[in-house]
Short mmCIF file of C-alpha atoms in Angstrom, two decimals:
data_model
loop_
_atom_site.label_atom_id
_atom_site.label_comp_id
_atom_site.label_asym_id
_atom_site.label_seq_id
_atom_site.Cartn_x
_atom_site.Cartn_y
_atom_site.Cartn_z
CA UNK B 28 -25.63 20.85 17.20
CA UNK B 29 -26.52 18.47 14.56
CA UNK B 30 -25.37 19.03 10.90
CA UNK B 31 -26.36 17.18 7.69
CA UNK B 32 -24.25 16.76 4.60
CA UNK B 33 -27.02 15.89 2.17
CA UNK B 34 -26.61 14.09 -1.34
CA UNK B 35 -22.85 13.63 -1.15
CA UNK B 36 -20.62 11.11 -2.77
CA UNK B 37 -18.75 9.86 0.24
CA UNK B 38 -15.38 7.61 0.45
CA UNK B 39 -16.19 4.90 2.85
CA UNK B 40 -13.82 2.66 4.74
CA UNK B 41 -14.57 -0.36 2.36
CA UNK B 42 -13.41 1.95 -0.46
CA UNK B 43 -16.70 2.44 -2.10
CA UNK B 44 -18.08 5.88 -3.07
CA UNK B 45 -21.80 5.86 -2.76
CA UNK B 46 -24.20 8.96 -3.24
CA UNK B 47 -25.30 9.22 0.45
CA UNK B 48 -25.91 11.49 3.49
CA UNK B 49 -23.90 12.02 6.37
CA UNK B 50 -25.30 12.96 9.79
CA UNK B 51 -23.32 14.64 12.46
CA UNK B 52 -24.28 14.80 16.03
CA UNK B 53 -21.87 17.51 17.74
CA UNK B 54 -18.34 16.37 17.26
CA UNK B 55 -18.95 12.83 15.83
CA UNK B 56 -20.52 11.21 12.67
CA UNK B 57 -23.84 9.88 13.75
CA UNK B 58 -24.70 7.69 10.83
CA UNK B 59 -24.26 7.66 6.93
CA UNK B 60 -27.27 6.81 4.73
CA UNK B 61 -30.86 7.57 4.82
CA UNK B 62 -31.71 10.56 6.99
CA UNK B 63 -34.04 9.37 9.77
CA UNK B 64 -37.43 11.45 10.14
CA UNK B 65 -36.40 12.40 13.75
CA UNK B 66 -32.95 13.83 12.58
CA UNK B 67 -33.28 17.58 12.94
CA UNK B 68 -30.24 19.38 11.56
CA UNK B 69 -29.42 22.92 12.68
CA UNK B 70 -27.09 23.14 9.56
CA UNK B 71 -27.46 21.66 6.28
CA UNK B 72 -24.52 21.52 3.77
CA UNK B 73 -25.58 20.63 0.38
CA UNK B 74 -23.29 18.00 -1.08
CA UNK B 75 -24.24 18.21 -4.58
CA UNK B 76 -21.27 17.67 -6.99
CA UNK B 77 -19.05 17.12 -3.78
CA UNK B 78 -16.91 14.23 -2.75
CA UNK B 79 -16.46 13.83 0.98
CA UNK B 80 -13.40 12.01 2.37
CA UNK B 81 -11.92 11.71 5.79
CA UNK B 82 -9.92 14.88 6.62
CA UNK B 83 -6.20 14.36 5.75
CA UNK B 84 -3.75 13.53 8.41
CA UNK B 85 -0.15 14.99 7.94
CA UNK B 86 1.63 12.47 10.12
CA UNK B 87 4.88 14.44 10.13
CA UNK B 88 5.69 18.21 9.72
CA UNK B 89 7.17 21.20 11.27
CA UNK B 90 4.54 23.85 10.88
CA UNK B 91 6.34 26.95 11.84
CA UNK B 92 8.97 26.12 9.12
CA UNK B 93 6.53 27.75 6.57
CA UNK B 94 8.50 30.93 7.40
CA UNK B 95 11.67 29.25 5.63
CA UNK B 96 9.81 28.28 2.29
CA UNK B 97 11.91 28.87 -0.69
CA UNK B 98 14.79 30.32 1.70
CA UNK B 99 17.23 27.15 1.17
CA UNK B 100 16.61 24.88 -1.67
CA UNK B 101 18.58 22.43 -3.82
CA UNK B 102 20.95 21.37 -1.09
CA UNK B 103 21.58 18.15 0.69
CA UNK B 104 20.12 17.51 4.12
CA UNK B 105 23.08 18.10 6.41
CA UNK B 106 24.41 21.21 4.52
CA UNK B 107 20.88 22.62 4.37
CA UNK B 108 20.38 22.01 8.30
CA UNK B 109 23.70 23.08 9.47
CA UNK B 110 24.56 25.98 7.24
CA UNK B 111 20.86 27.50 6.49
CA UNK B 112 18.02 26.29 8.68
CA UNK B 113 19.60 26.03 12.13
CA UNK B 114 21.20 29.33 12.03
CA UNK B 115 17.97 30.84 11.00
CA UNK B 116 15.90 29.00 13.56
CA UNK B 117 18.21 30.19 16.21
CA UNK B 118 16.65 33.64 15.79
CA UNK B 119 13.14 32.37 16.22
CA UNK B 120 10.91 34.17 18.94
CA UNK B 121 7.46 33.24 20.15
CA UNK B 122 5.75 35.42 17.49
CA UNK B 123 7.54 33.60 14.68
CA UNK B 124 6.49 30.19 15.95
CA UNK B 125 2.89 31.39 16.33
CA UNK B 126 2.60 33.14 12.86
CA UNK B 127 4.45 30.43 11.07
CA UNK B 128 2.12 27.89 12.53
CA UNK B 129 -1.10 30.02 11.61
CA UNK B 130 0.47 30.34 7.93
CA UNK B 131 0.54 26.50 8.02
CA UNK B 132 -3.07 26.32 9.30
CA UNK B 133 -4.18 28.28 6.43
CA UNK B 134 -2.59 26.18 3.95
CA UNK B 135 -3.57 22.86 5.61
CA UNK B 136 -7.34 23.79 6.03
CA UNK B 137 -7.40 25.15 2.40
CA UNK B 138 -5.80 21.62 1.34
CA UNK B 139 -8.25 19.47 3.29
CA UNK B 140 -5.85 18.46 6.20
CA UNK B 141 -7.63 18.39 9.35
CA UNK B 142 -4.76 16.73 11.60
CA UNK B 143 -1.06 17.40 11.72
CA UNK B 144 1.75 15.80 13.90
CA UNK B 145 4.30 18.43 14.58
CA UNK B 146 7.53 18.47 15.91
CA UNK B 147 9.49 21.57 16.49
CA UNK B 148 11.63 23.69 18.62
CA UNK B 149 11.08 26.26 21.50
CA UNK B 150 7.62 27.85 22.06
CA UNK B 151 5.50 24.96 21.07
CA UNK B 152 2.95 26.25 23.25
CA UNK B 153 2.34 28.90 20.52
CA UNK B 154 1.72 25.98 18.03
CA UNK B 155 -0.85 24.70 20.57
CA UNK B 156 -2.42 28.26 20.68
CA UNK B 157 -2.45 28.36 16.71
CA UNK B 158 -4.06 24.93 16.66
CA UNK B 159 -6.65 26.05 19.14
CA UNK B 160 -7.32 29.16 17.32
CA UNK B 161 -7.61 27.60 13.87
CA UNK B 162 -9.79 24.56 15.07
CA UNK B 163 -7.48 22.00 13.83
CA UNK B 164 -6.45 18.75 15.44
CA UNK B 165 -2.82 18.36 16.26
CA UNK B 166 -0.30 15.98 17.80
CA UNK B 167 2.54 18.22 19.23
CA UNK B 168 6.05 17.41 20.44
CA UNK B 169 8.86 19.55 21.41
CA UNK B 170 11.92 18.58 19.16
CA UNK B 171 14.67 17.84 21.48
CA UNK B 172 18.16 17.88 20.36
CA UNK B 173 20.45 16.09 22.85
CA UNK B 174 23.78 17.36 21.89
CA UNK B 175 22.74 20.89 22.38
CA UNK B 176 24.12 22.37 25.97
CA UNK B 177 20.58 22.86 27.15
CA UNK B 178 19.32 19.26 26.05
CA UNK B 179 17.92 18.53 29.73
CA UNK B 180 15.99 21.80 29.67
CA UNK B 181 14.54 20.84 26.43
CA UNK B 182 13.17 17.70 27.90
CA UNK B 183 11.47 19.72 30.74
CA UNK B 184 10.04 21.87 28.07
CA UNK B 185 8.32 18.77 26.43
CA UNK B 186 7.22 17.76 29.99
CA UNK B 187 5.56 21.19 30.38
CA UNK B 188 4.11 20.99 27.02
CA UNK B 189 2.52 17.61 27.81
CA UNK B 190 1.33 18.74 31.22
CA UNK B 191 -0.35 22.05 29.84
CA UNK B 192 -1.59 20.87 26.55
CA UNK B 193 -2.23 17.01 26.45
CA UNK B 194 -5.93 16.89 25.87
CA UNK B 195 -6.40 20.71 25.41
CA UNK B 196 -8.70 22.39 23.08
CA UNK B 197 -11.69 19.93 23.70
CA UNK B 198 -9.16 16.88 23.21
CA UNK B 199 -8.02 18.12 19.58
CA UNK B 200 -4.61 18.56 20.83
CA UNK B 201 -2.34 15.51 22.09
CA UNK B 202 1.19 15.66 22.96
CA UNK B 203 4.28 13.19 22.37
CA UNK B 204 7.94 13.54 23.19
CA UNK B 205 10.04 14.56 20.20
CA UNK B 206 13.73 13.27 20.38
CA UNK B 207 15.03 14.70 17.00
CA UNK B 208 17.09 11.94 15.68
CA UNK B 209 19.68 9.45 16.53
CA UNK B 210 22.47 11.70 15.20
CA UNK B 211 21.46 14.54 17.46
CA UNK B 212 20.56 12.38 20.61
CA UNK B 213 23.28 10.28 22.22
CA UNK B 214 22.39 7.12 24.00
CA UNK B 215 22.32 8.42 27.69
CA UNK B 216 20.22 11.43 26.44
CA UNK B 217 17.78 9.06 24.64
CA UNK B 218 17.54 6.90 27.90
CA UNK B 219 16.41 10.01 29.72
CA UNK B 220 13.73 10.82 27.14
CA UNK B 221 12.46 7.36 27.26
CA UNK B 222 12.21 7.36 31.18
CA UNK B 223 10.36 10.65 31.12
CA UNK B 224 7.97 9.87 28.37
CA UNK B 225 7.19 6.48 29.61
CA UNK B 226 6.65 7.88 33.19
CA UNK B 227 3.88 10.13 31.77
CA UNK B 228 2.42 7.66 29.52
CA UNK B 229 3.51 9.73 26.37
CA UNK B 230 4.20 8.46 22.83
CA UNK B 231 7.27 9.26 21.05
CA UNK B 232 8.03 11.03 17.63
CA UNK B 233 11.42 10.81 16.13
CA UNK B 234 13.22 10.99 12.90
CA UNK B 235 14.83 7.57 11.78
CA UNK B 236 17.05 6.32 9.04
CA UNK B 237 16.39 9.26 6.85
CA UNK B 238 19.74 9.52 4.83
CA UNK B 239 22.61 7.08 4.09
CA UNK B 240 24.96 9.54 5.85
CA UNK B 241 22.78 8.99 8.98
CA UNK B 242 23.31 5.27 8.80
CA UNK B 243 27.02 5.55 8.10
CA UNK B 244 27.41 8.17 10.98
CA UNK B 245 25.66 6.03 13.65
CA UNK B 246 27.15 2.81 12.65
CA UNK B 247 30.66 4.42 12.68
CA UNK B 248 30.00 5.81 16.05
CA UNK B 249 28.28 2.99 17.77
CA UNK B 250 28.95 0.00 15.83
CA UNK B 251 25.34 -0.56 14.81
CA UNK B 252 22.60 0.81 12.65
CA UNK B 253 20.12 3.54 13.92
CA UNK B 254 17.22 1.09 14.75
CA UNK B 255 19.19 -1.18 16.79
CA UNK B 256 21.11 1.70 18.50
CA UNK B 257 17.66 3.49 19.58
CA UNK B 258 16.02 0.23 20.45
CA UNK B 259 18.93 -0.48 22.98
CA UNK B 260 18.08 2.73 24.76
CA UNK B 261 14.51 1.50 25.74
CA UNK B 262 12.86 4.52 23.55
CA UNK B 263 10.77 2.04 21.67
CA UNK B 264 9.36 0.38 24.89
CA UNK B 265 6.84 2.94 25.75
CA UNK B 266 3.32 3.56 24.85
CA UNK B 267 4.15 3.87 21.06
CA UNK B 268 6.39 5.43 18.49
CA UNK B 269 5.80 7.53 15.40
CA UNK B 270 9.05 7.20 13.13
CA UNK B 271 9.32 9.72 10.44
CA UNK B 272 11.13 8.92 7.07
CA UNK B 273 12.53 5.21 7.48
CA UNK B 274 14.13 5.42 4.08
CA UNK B 275 17.14 3.29 4.54
CA UNK B 276 16.12 0.01 6.08
CA UNK B 277 17.57 -3.66 6.33
CA UNK B 278 15.99 -6.82 7.39
CA UNK B 279 16.87 -6.13 11.05
CA UNK B 280 15.54 -2.68 11.06
CA UNK B 281 12.17 -4.04 9.65
CA UNK B 282 12.12 -6.63 12.41
CA UNK B 283 12.60 -4.08 14.96
CA UNK B 284 9.87 -1.91 13.43
CA UNK B 285 7.54 -4.91 13.53
CA UNK B 286 8.54 -6.01 17.07
CA UNK B 287 7.79 -2.76 18.58
CA UNK B 288 4.63 -1.79 16.43
CA UNK B 289 6.66 1.41 15.36
CA UNK B 290 4.39 3.42 12.96
CA UNK B 291 5.99 4.88 10.03
CA UNK B 292 5.44 8.49 8.49
CA UNK B 293 6.66 8.37 5.11
CA UNK B 294 7.50 11.70 3.39
CA UNK B 295 7.85 11.13 -0.29
CA UNK B 296 8.00 14.75 -1.47
CA UNK B 297 10.65 15.90 0.93
CA UNK B 298 12.71 12.69 0.51
CA UNK B 299 12.61 13.28 -3.26
CA UNK B 300 13.70 17.09 -3.03
CA UNK B 301 16.53 16.32 -0.62
CA UNK B 302 17.47 13.20 -2.63
CA UNK B 303 17.35 11.24 0.57
CA UNK B 304 16.22 8.14 -1.15
CA UNK B 305 13.01 5.87 -1.53
CA UNK B 306 11.39 4.20 1.67
CA UNK B 307 10.40 0.70 1.02
CA UNK B 308 6.89 1.32 1.69
CA UNK B 309 5.44 -1.47 -0.56
CA UNK B 310 7.39 -3.89 1.64
CA UNK B 311 6.35 -2.29 4.83
CA UNK B 312 2.66 -2.38 3.78
CA UNK B 313 2.90 -5.99 3.12
CA UNK B 314 4.61 -6.79 6.32
CA UNK B 315 1.61 -5.18 8.27
CA UNK B 316 3.40 -2.02 9.26
CA UNK B 317 1.38 1.08 9.61
CA UNK B 318 2.70 3.61 6.90
CA UNK B 319 1.08 7.13 7.07
CA UNK B 320 2.15 10.27 4.97
CA UNK B 321 3.69 13.35 6.07
CA UNK B 322 4.80 16.73 4.06
CA UNK B 323 7.70 17.33 6.46
CA UNK B 324 8.43 21.00 6.73
CA UNK B 325 7.51 23.47 4.12
CA UNK B 326 11.36 24.49 3.89
CA UNK B 327 12.09 20.94 2.46
CA UNK B 328 8.86 20.09 0.55
CA UNK B 329 8.10 23.16 -0.26
CA UNK B 330 4.30 22.81 0.51
CA UNK B 331 2.04 21.28 3.08
CA UNK B 332 -0.23 19.77 0.37
CA UNK B 333 -1.36 16.19 1.52
CA UNK B 334 -3.27 15.45 -1.44
CA UNK B 335 0.24 15.97 -3.28
CA UNK B 336 1.82 13.44 -0.89
CA UNK B 337 -0.81 10.83 -1.59
CA UNK B 338 -0.35 11.31 -5.35
CA UNK B 339 3.67 11.01 -4.88
CA UNK B 340 3.16 7.86 -2.70
CA UNK B 341 1.23 6.22 -5.36
CA UNK B 342 3.39 7.27 -8.21
CA UNK B 343 6.97 7.14 -6.68
CA UNK B 344 6.51 3.42 -5.61
CA UNK B 345 5.30 2.35 -9.03
CA UNK B 346 8.31 3.77 -10.78
CA UNK B 347 10.82 2.60 -8.12
CA UNK B 348 9.57 -0.89 -7.97
CA UNK B 349 8.51 -1.10 -11.71
CA UNK B 350 5.31 -2.42 -10.55
CA UNK B 351 2.03 -0.49 -11.16
CA UNK B 352 0.44 -2.30 -8.46
CA UNK B 353 2.79 -1.24 -5.85
CA UNK B 354 0.69 1.51 -4.10
CA UNK B 355 -2.92 1.58 -5.63
CA UNK B 356 -4.86 4.84 -5.24
CA UNK B 357 -7.05 3.63 -2.33
CA UNK B 358 -4.06 2.42 -0.41
CA UNK B 359 -2.49 5.91 -0.81
CA UNK B 360 -5.70 7.52 0.19
CA UNK B 361 -5.76 5.29 3.62
CA UNK B 362 -2.08 6.27 4.06
CA UNK B 363 -3.26 10.02 4.11
CA UNK B 364 -6.32 9.40 6.41
CA UNK B 365 -7.07 6.22 8.24
CA UNK B 366 -3.39 4.94 8.55
CA UNK B 367 -2.37 8.52 9.28
CA UNK B 368 -4.60 8.70 12.19
CA UNK B 369 -3.37 5.47 13.53
CA UNK B 370 0.15 6.40 13.08
CA UNK B 371 -0.20 9.45 15.21
CA UNK B 372 -1.93 7.56 17.99
CA UNK B 373 -5.60 8.84 17.46
CA UNK B 374 -8.62 6.45 17.60
CA UNK B 375 -11.78 7.15 15.99
CA UNK B 376 -10.25 9.63 13.47
CA UNK B 377 -9.53 9.04 9.69
CA UNK B 378 -12.83 7.16 8.68
CA UNK B 379 -16.18 8.19 7.36
CA UNK B 380 -17.91 5.84 9.87
CA UNK B 381 -20.55 6.20 12.43
CA UNK B 382 -18.94 6.86 15.77
CA UNK B 383 -15.83 8.66 14.28
CA UNK B 384 -15.04 12.06 14.85
CA UNK B 385 -16.55 14.35 12.16
CA UNK B 386 -13.22 15.44 10.44
CA UNK B 387 -14.39 15.69 6.84
CA UNK B 388 -13.25 17.37 3.65
CA UNK B 389 -15.43 18.09 0.77
CA UNK B 390 -14.03 18.45 -2.66
CA UNK B 391 -15.78 20.20 -5.23
CA UNK B 392 -16.09 17.91 -8.44
CA UNK B 393 -17.06 21.08 -10.64
CA UNK B 394 -13.92 21.08 -12.82
CA UNK B 395 -12.46 19.33 -15.93
CA UNK B 396 -10.30 17.02 -13.81
CA UNK B 397 -13.37 15.53 -12.15
CA UNK B 398 -14.90 14.15 -15.57
CA UNK B 399 -15.62 11.54 -16.60
CA UNK B 400 -16.50 10.12 -13.26
CA UNK B 401 -15.48 6.56 -13.73
CA UNK B 402 -13.83 6.21 -10.17
CA UNK B 403 -14.01 9.11 -7.79
CA UNK B 404 -11.18 7.90 -5.64
CA UNK B 405 -8.85 7.65 -8.60
CA UNK B 406 -9.90 11.02 -9.78
CA UNK B 407 -8.85 12.38 -6.34
CA UNK B 408 -5.59 10.85 -6.29
CA UNK B 409 -4.49 10.97 -10.01
CA UNK B 410 -6.46 14.04 -11.36
CA UNK B 411 -7.61 16.44 -8.90
CA UNK B 412 -5.58 19.12 -6.97
CA UNK B 413 -5.95 20.36 -3.39
CA UNK B 414 -7.32 23.59 -4.37
CA UNK B 415 -10.68 21.50 -5.21
CA UNK B 416 -11.18 21.26 -1.39
CA UNK B 417 -14.12 23.42 -0.58
CA UNK B 418 -15.36 22.71 2.74
CA UNK B 419 -13.63 21.39 5.73
CA UNK B 420 -14.86 20.23 9.28
CA UNK B 421 -13.00 19.27 12.46
CA UNK B 422 -14.86 18.09 15.50
CA UNK B 423 -18.18 18.78 13.51
CA UNK B 424 -17.34 22.45 13.43
CA UNK B 425 -17.06 24.08 10.00
CA UNK B 426 -13.44 25.60 9.37
CA UNK B 427 -14.08 26.57 5.80
CA UNK B 428 -17.19 26.62 3.75
CA UNK B 429 -17.25 26.99 -0.03
CA UNK B 430 -13.54 27.83 0.12
CA UNK B 431 -14.18 30.69 2.64
CA UNK B 432 -12.00 30.30 6.04
CA UNK B 433 -14.24 30.89 8.86
CA UNK B 434 -11.74 30.69 11.72
CA UNK B 435 -8.66 32.51 10.43
CA UNK B 436 -7.95 35.90 8.99
CA UNK B 437 -5.83 35.25 5.89
CA UNK B 438 -4.83 38.81 5.03
CA UNK B 439 -3.46 39.47 8.64
CA UNK B 440 -1.69 35.99 8.69
CA UNK B 441 0.16 36.65 5.42
CA UNK B 442 1.21 40.02 6.52
CA UNK B 443 2.56 38.88 9.81
CA UNK B 444 4.35 35.75 8.45
CA UNK B 445 6.00 37.84 5.92
CA UNK B 446 7.29 40.22 8.45
CA UNK B 447 8.57 37.44 10.68
CA UNK B 448 10.26 35.67 7.76
CA UNK B 449 11.98 38.99 6.59
CA UNK B 450 13.55 39.27 10.04
CA UNK B 451 14.55 35.69 10.37
CA UNK B 452 16.22 35.34 6.77
CA UNK B 453 18.10 38.54 6.26
#
């Protein structure tokens, strides 16, 4: 099936935003520009007063944690985890994981997100099912906690997830291994994860250097900081690593990140809300590190709004460095799109370019925040809100058109998610 998005402003990889046409052939962008006479579109989308951008890539989240939104706020990380989140998560069943992920899918599609990297606990196959049902693209990993008595069984669950779903949903689902963090995975356990992931050719998704308390705990226990500790287990020697947070880094940490080509998922909203600190993002970008953006879970953010993360990334680093040039608008947009795709290990995603996947979000510019139109990229980052997203395509398939969801039943999802949350949090 061929689709034409006509007369639309488009954010191109070089940062320009021309008025143009986007031609889609099945799941890919065929070309951008003048429409050839022989291009016969089965579907035409009117791009008048619309701004087309690559679909956002949420490079680190816990989708089913939407069920814990507003449940435990204004707490420090370890208190929040140990006393509120982990006890509630222990009650979760398959239906909770599915409906939590479906609620996340509604929020992500309505906000223009087309890809998400998800790490969570048991029943990750239900997140895969929700991804397939919604039509989204996802990079999934089973969150593995090594200090748990069933740690080895969790590794096997990740193996099963990989074998059953890597490449599923017409290639929209890929699978990584998800050792949770250095403070929950002892060295011998991380060696097991590394060996298994590398034997399958799978990449790794892990939380790293999120808080000062983590740095102190690991240094006290092992006489070295988290990055050196994990490096010595061989976990970074595989196909690739996505490291979430990376807030508290020293020179050696940055050298290890660069040595292994580790990609960083920066979570400004969650880091601010949990008072975890400010990651050295401008430095990492200058050093050539791939830095993407993630929302983290909706229980620590408390939303899955990637446009808000793009705005926060641009704003936070200006004020933390006292440099208005620290993260410009177009750099922040790349962190939420092109760099995000690289970070989660995907090629041909995250750009409006011929040959790339047709993962596209159209923002409706019929609103006060979109005038005057001096610079569309600036308007998107600094002025607009996610509810301007009007049409979303993944793999060339329309998931939302003129703000109407086409793959999801919102009312049913809201009802089921509320029912699940009430059982888990009472």
